[in-house]
JSON list of C-alpha atoms in Angstrom, two decimals:
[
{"chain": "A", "resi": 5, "resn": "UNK", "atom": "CA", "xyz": [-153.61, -109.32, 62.95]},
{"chain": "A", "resi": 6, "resn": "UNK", "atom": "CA", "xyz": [-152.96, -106.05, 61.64]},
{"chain": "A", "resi": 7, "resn": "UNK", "atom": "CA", "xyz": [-153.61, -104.40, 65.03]},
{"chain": "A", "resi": 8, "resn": "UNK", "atom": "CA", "xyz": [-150.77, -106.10, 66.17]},
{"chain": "A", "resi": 9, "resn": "UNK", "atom": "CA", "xyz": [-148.31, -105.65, 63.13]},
{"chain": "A", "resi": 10, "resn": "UNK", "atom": "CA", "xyz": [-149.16, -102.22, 64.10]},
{"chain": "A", "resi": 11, "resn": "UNK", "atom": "CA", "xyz": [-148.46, -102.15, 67.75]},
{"chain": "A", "resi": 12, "resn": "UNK", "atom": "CA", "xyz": [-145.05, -104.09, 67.46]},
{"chain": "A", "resi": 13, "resn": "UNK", "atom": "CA", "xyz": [-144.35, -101.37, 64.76]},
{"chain": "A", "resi": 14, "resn": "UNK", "atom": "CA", "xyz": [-144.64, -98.71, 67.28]},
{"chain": "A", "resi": 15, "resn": "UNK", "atom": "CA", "xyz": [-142.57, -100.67, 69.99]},
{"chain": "A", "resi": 16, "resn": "UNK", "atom": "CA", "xyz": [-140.05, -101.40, 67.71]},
{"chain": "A", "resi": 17, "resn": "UNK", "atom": "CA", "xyz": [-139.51, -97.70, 66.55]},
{"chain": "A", "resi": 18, "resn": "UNK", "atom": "CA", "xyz": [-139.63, -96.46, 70.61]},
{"chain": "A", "resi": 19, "resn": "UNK", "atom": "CA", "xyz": [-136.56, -98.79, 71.35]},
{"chain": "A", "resi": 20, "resn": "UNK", "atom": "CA", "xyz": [-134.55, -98.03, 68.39]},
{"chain": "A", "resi": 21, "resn": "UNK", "atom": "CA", "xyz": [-131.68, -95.75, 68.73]},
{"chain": "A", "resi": 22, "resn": "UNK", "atom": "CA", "xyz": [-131.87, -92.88, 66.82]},
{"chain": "A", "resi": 23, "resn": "UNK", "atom": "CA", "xyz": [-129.34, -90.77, 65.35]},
{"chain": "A", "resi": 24, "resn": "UNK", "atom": "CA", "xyz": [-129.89, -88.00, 68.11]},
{"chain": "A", "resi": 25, "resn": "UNK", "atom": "CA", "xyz": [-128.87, -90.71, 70.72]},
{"chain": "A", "resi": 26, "resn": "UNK", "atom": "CA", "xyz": [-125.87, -92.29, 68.70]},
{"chain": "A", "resi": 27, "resn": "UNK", "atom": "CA", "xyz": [-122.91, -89.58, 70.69]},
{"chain": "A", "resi": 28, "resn": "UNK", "atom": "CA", "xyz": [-124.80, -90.51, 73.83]},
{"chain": "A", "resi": 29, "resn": "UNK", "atom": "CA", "xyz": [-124.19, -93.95, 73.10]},
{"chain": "A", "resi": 30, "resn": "UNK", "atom": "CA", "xyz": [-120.69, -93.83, 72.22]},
{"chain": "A", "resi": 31, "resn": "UNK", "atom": "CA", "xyz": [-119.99, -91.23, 74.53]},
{"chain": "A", "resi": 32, "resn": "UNK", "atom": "CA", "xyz": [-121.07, -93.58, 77.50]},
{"chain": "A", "resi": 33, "resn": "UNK", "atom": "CA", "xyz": [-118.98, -96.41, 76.51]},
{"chain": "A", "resi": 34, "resn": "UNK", "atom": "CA", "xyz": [-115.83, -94.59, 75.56]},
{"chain": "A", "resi": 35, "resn": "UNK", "atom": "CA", "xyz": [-115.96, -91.35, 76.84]},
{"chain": "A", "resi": 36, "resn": "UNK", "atom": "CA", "xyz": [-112.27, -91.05, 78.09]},
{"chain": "A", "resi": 37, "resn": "UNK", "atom": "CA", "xyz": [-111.03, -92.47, 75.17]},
{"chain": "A", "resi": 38, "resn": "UNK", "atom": "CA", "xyz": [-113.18, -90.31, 73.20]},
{"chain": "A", "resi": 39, "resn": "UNK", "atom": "CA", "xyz": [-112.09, -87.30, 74.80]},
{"chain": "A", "resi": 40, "resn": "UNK", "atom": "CA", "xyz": [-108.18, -88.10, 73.51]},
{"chain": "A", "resi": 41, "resn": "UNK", "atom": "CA", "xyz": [-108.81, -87.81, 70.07]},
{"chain": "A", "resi": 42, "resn": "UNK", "atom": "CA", "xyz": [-110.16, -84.41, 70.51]},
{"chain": "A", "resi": 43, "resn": "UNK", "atom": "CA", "xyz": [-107.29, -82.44, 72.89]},
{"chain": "A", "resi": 44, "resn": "UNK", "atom": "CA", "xyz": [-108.21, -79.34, 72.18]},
{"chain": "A", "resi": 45, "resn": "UNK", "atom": "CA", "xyz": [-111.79, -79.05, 71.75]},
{"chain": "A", "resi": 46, "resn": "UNK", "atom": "CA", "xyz": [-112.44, -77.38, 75.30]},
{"chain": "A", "resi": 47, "resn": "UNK", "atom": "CA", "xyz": [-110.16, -74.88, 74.50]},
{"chain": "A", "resi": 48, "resn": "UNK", "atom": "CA", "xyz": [-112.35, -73.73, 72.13]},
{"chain": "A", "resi": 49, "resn": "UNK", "atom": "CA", "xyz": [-115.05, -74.86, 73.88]},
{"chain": "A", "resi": 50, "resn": "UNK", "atom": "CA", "xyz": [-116.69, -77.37, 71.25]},
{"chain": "A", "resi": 51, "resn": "UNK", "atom": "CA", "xyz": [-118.83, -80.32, 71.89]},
{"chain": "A", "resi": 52, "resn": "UNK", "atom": "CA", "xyz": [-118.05, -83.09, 68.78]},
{"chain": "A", "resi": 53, "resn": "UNK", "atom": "CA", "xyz": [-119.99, -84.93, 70.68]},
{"chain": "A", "resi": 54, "resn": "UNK", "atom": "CA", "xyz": [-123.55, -83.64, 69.34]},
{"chain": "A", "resi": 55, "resn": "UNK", "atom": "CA", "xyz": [-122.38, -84.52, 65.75]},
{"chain": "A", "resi": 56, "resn": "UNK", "atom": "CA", "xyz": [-123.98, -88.19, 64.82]},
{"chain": "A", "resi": 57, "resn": "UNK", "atom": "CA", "xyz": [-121.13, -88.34, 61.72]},
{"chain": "A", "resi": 58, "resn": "UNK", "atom": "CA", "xyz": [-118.21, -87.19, 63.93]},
{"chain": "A", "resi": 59, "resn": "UNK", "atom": "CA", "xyz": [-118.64, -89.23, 66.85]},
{"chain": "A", "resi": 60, "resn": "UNK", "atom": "CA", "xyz": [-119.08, -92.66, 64.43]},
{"chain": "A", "resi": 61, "resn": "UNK", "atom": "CA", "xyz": [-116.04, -91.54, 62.93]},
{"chain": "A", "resi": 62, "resn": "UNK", "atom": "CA", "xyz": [-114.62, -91.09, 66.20]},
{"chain": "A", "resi": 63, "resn": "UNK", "atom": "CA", "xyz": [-115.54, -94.49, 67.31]},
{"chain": "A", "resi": 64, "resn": "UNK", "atom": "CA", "xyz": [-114.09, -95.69, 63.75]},
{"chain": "A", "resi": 65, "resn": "UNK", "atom": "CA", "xyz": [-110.82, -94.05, 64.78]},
{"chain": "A", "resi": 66, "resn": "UNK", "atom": "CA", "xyz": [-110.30, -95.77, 67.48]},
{"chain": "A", "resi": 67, "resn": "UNK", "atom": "CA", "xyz": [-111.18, -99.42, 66.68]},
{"chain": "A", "resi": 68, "resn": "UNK", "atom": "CA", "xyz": [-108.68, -98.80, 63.65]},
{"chain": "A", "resi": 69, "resn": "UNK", "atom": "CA", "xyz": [-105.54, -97.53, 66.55]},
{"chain": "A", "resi": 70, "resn": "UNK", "atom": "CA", "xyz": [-106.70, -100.48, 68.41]},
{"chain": "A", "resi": 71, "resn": "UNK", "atom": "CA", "xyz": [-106.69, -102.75, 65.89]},
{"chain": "A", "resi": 72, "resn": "UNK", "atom": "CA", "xyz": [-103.34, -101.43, 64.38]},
{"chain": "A", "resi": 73, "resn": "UNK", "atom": "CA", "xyz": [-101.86, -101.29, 67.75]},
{"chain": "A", "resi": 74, "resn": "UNK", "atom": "CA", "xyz": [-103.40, -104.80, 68.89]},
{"chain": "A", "resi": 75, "resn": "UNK", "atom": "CA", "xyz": [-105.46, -103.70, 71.61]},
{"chain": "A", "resi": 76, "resn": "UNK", "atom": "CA", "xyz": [-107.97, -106.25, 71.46]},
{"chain": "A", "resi": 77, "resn": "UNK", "atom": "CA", "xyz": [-110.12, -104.99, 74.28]},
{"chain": "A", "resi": 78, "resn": "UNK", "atom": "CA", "xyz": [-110.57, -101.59, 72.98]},
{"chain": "A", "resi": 79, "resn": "UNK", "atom": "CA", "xyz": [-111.25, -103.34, 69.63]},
{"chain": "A", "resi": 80, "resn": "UNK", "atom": "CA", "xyz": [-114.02, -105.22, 71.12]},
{"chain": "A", "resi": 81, "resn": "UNK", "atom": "CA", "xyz": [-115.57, -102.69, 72.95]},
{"chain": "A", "resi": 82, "resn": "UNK", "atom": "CA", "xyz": [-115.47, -100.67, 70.15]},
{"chain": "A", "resi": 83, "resn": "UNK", "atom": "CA", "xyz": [-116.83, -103.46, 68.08]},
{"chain": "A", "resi": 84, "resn": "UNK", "atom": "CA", "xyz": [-119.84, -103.95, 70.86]},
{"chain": "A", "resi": 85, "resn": "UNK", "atom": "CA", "xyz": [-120.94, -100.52, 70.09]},
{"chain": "A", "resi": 86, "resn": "UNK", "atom": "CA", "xyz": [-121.12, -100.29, 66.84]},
{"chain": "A", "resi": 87, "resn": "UNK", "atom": "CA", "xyz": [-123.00, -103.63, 66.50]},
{"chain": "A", "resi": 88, "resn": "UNK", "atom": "CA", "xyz": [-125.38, -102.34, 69.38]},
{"chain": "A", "resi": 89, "resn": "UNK", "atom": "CA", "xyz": [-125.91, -99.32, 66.90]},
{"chain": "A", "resi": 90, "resn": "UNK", "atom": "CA", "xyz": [-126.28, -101.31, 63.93]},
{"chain": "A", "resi": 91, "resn": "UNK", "atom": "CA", "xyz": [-128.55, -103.42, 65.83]},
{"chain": "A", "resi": 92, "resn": "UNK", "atom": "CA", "xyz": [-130.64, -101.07, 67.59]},
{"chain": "A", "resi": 93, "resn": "UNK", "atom": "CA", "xyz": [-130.32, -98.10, 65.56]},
{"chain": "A", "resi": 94, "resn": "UNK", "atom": "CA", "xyz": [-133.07, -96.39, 63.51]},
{"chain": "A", "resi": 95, "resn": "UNK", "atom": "CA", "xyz": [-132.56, -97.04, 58.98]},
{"chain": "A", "resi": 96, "resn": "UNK", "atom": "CA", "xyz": [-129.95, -93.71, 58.93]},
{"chain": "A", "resi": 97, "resn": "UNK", "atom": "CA", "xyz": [-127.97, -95.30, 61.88]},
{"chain": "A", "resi": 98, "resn": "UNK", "atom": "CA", "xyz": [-127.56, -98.40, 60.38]},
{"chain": "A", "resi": 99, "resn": "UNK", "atom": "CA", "xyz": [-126.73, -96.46, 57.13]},
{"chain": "A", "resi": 100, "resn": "UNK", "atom": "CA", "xyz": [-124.02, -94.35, 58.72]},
{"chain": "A", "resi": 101, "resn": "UNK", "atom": "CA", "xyz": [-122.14, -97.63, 60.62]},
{"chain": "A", "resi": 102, "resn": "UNK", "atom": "CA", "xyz": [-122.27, -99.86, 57.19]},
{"chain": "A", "resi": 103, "resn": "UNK", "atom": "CA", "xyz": [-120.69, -96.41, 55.82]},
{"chain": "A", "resi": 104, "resn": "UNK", "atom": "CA", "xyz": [-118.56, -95.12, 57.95]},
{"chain": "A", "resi": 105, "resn": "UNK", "atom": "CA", "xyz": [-117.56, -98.07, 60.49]},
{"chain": "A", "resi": 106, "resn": "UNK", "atom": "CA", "xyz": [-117.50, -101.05, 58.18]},
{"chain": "A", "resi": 107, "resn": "UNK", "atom": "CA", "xyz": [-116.22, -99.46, 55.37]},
{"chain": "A", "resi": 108, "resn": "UNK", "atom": "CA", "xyz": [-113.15, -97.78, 56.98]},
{"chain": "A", "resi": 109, "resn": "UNK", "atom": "CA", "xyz": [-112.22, -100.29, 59.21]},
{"chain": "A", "resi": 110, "resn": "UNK", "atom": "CA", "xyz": [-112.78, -103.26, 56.68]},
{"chain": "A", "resi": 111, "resn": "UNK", "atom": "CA", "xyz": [-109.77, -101.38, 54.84]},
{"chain": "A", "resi": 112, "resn": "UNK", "atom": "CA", "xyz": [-107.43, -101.77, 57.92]},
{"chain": "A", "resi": 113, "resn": "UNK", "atom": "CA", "xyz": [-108.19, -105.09, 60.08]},
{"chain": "A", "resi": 114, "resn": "UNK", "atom": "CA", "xyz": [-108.34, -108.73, 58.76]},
{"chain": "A", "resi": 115, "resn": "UNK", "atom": "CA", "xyz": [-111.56, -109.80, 58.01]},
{"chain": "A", "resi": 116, "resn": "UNK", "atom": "CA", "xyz": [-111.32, -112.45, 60.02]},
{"chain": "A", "resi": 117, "resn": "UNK", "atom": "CA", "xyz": [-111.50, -109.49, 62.72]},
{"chain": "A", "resi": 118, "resn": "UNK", "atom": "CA", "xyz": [-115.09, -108.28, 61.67]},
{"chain": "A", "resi": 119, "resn": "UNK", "atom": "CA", "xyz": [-118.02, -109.38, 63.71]},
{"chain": "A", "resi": 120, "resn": "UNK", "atom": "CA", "xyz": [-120.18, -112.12, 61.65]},
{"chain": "A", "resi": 121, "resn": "UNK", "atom": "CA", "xyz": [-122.73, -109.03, 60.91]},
{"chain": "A", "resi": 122, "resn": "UNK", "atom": "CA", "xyz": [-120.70, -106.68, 59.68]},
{"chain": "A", "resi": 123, "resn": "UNK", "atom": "CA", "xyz": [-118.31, -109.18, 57.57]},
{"chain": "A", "resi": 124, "resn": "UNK", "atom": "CA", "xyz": [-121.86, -109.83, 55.71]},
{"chain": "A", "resi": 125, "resn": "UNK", "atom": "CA", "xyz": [-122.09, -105.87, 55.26]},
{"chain": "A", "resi": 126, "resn": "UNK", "atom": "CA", "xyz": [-118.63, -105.97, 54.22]},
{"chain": "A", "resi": 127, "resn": "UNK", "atom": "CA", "xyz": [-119.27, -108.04, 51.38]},
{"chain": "A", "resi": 128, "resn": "UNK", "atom": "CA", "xyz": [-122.27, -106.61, 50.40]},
{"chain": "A", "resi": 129, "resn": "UNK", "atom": "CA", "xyz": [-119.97, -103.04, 50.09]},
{"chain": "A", "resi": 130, "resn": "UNK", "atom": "CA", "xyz": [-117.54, -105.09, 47.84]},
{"chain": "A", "resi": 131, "resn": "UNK", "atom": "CA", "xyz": [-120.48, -106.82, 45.44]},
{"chain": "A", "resi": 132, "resn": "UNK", "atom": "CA", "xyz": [-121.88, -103.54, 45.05]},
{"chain": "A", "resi": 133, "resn": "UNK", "atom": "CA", "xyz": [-118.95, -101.55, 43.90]},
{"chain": "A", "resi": 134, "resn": "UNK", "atom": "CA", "xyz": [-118.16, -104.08, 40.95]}
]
C-alpha cells in the first residue's frame, strides 16, 4: 500500500504546475491581452513574463478591468486560469493565487462573481484576519 501512496505521490508532483511554468501558462491563454498592460516593455527590451509574481498580478489586473468594465468573457477566462493554477499548481502556486488573485480581486467584484473555490478561499482570508 505504501508503494503505491508513493507512486501516486510522484505522479501527482510531475503534473503539477510549478511556479517556473505559471507565465507560460498565463502567457498562453492571454498573451495579447497580456502584452497591453505592459506597452513599453520591448522598448526596453524586458520580459515580465519570466516573473511568477508579476505575471499573477498581471492576470489579477485584468480580471479586475474586466470585471469593472463588465467583460464577462475576459472575466471568465481569466477566472479559468487562475483556478487551473490553483488547481494544478505546486503548494507556492496555490499560495501566490489565494494571495494575490483572490485577495485583490475579492476587494473589487461581487462575491457572487468568485468561482465556488476561491469564494471558500475568500472566506478563509476574512476568518483569518479577525
Amino acid at each position: 500500500m505504501n508503494r503505491l501512496l508513493y507512486i501516486w505521490h510522484i505522479l501527482k508532483a510531475k503534473t503539477m504546475i510549478s511556479r517556473y511554468e505559471v507565465s507560460q501558462v498565463i502567457n498562453d491563454a492571454l498573451r495579447q491581452k497580456i502584452k497591453g498592460l505592459h506597452p513599453y516593455s520591448q522598448c526596453f527590451n524586458l520580459d515580465l513574463s519570466l516573473d511568477m509574481y508579476t505575471s499573477i498580478q498581471d492576470l489579477t489586473t485584468l480580471a479586475k478591468n474586466a470585471a469593472v468594465s463588465h467583460d464577462m468573457i475576459l472575466y471568465r477566462q481569466c477566472l479559468a486560469v487562475a483556478e487551473k493554477l490553483y488547481k494544478d499548481g505546486e503548494h507556492l502556486v496555490q499560495g501566490v493565487v489565494e494571495n494575490i488573485f483572490v485577495y485583490e480581486l475579492s476587494s473589487k467584484v461581487s462575491k457572487g462573481m468568485l468561482p465556488k473555490a476561491f469564494y471558500e478561499v475568500y472566506l478563509k482570508q476574512v476568518m483569518n484576519s479577525n
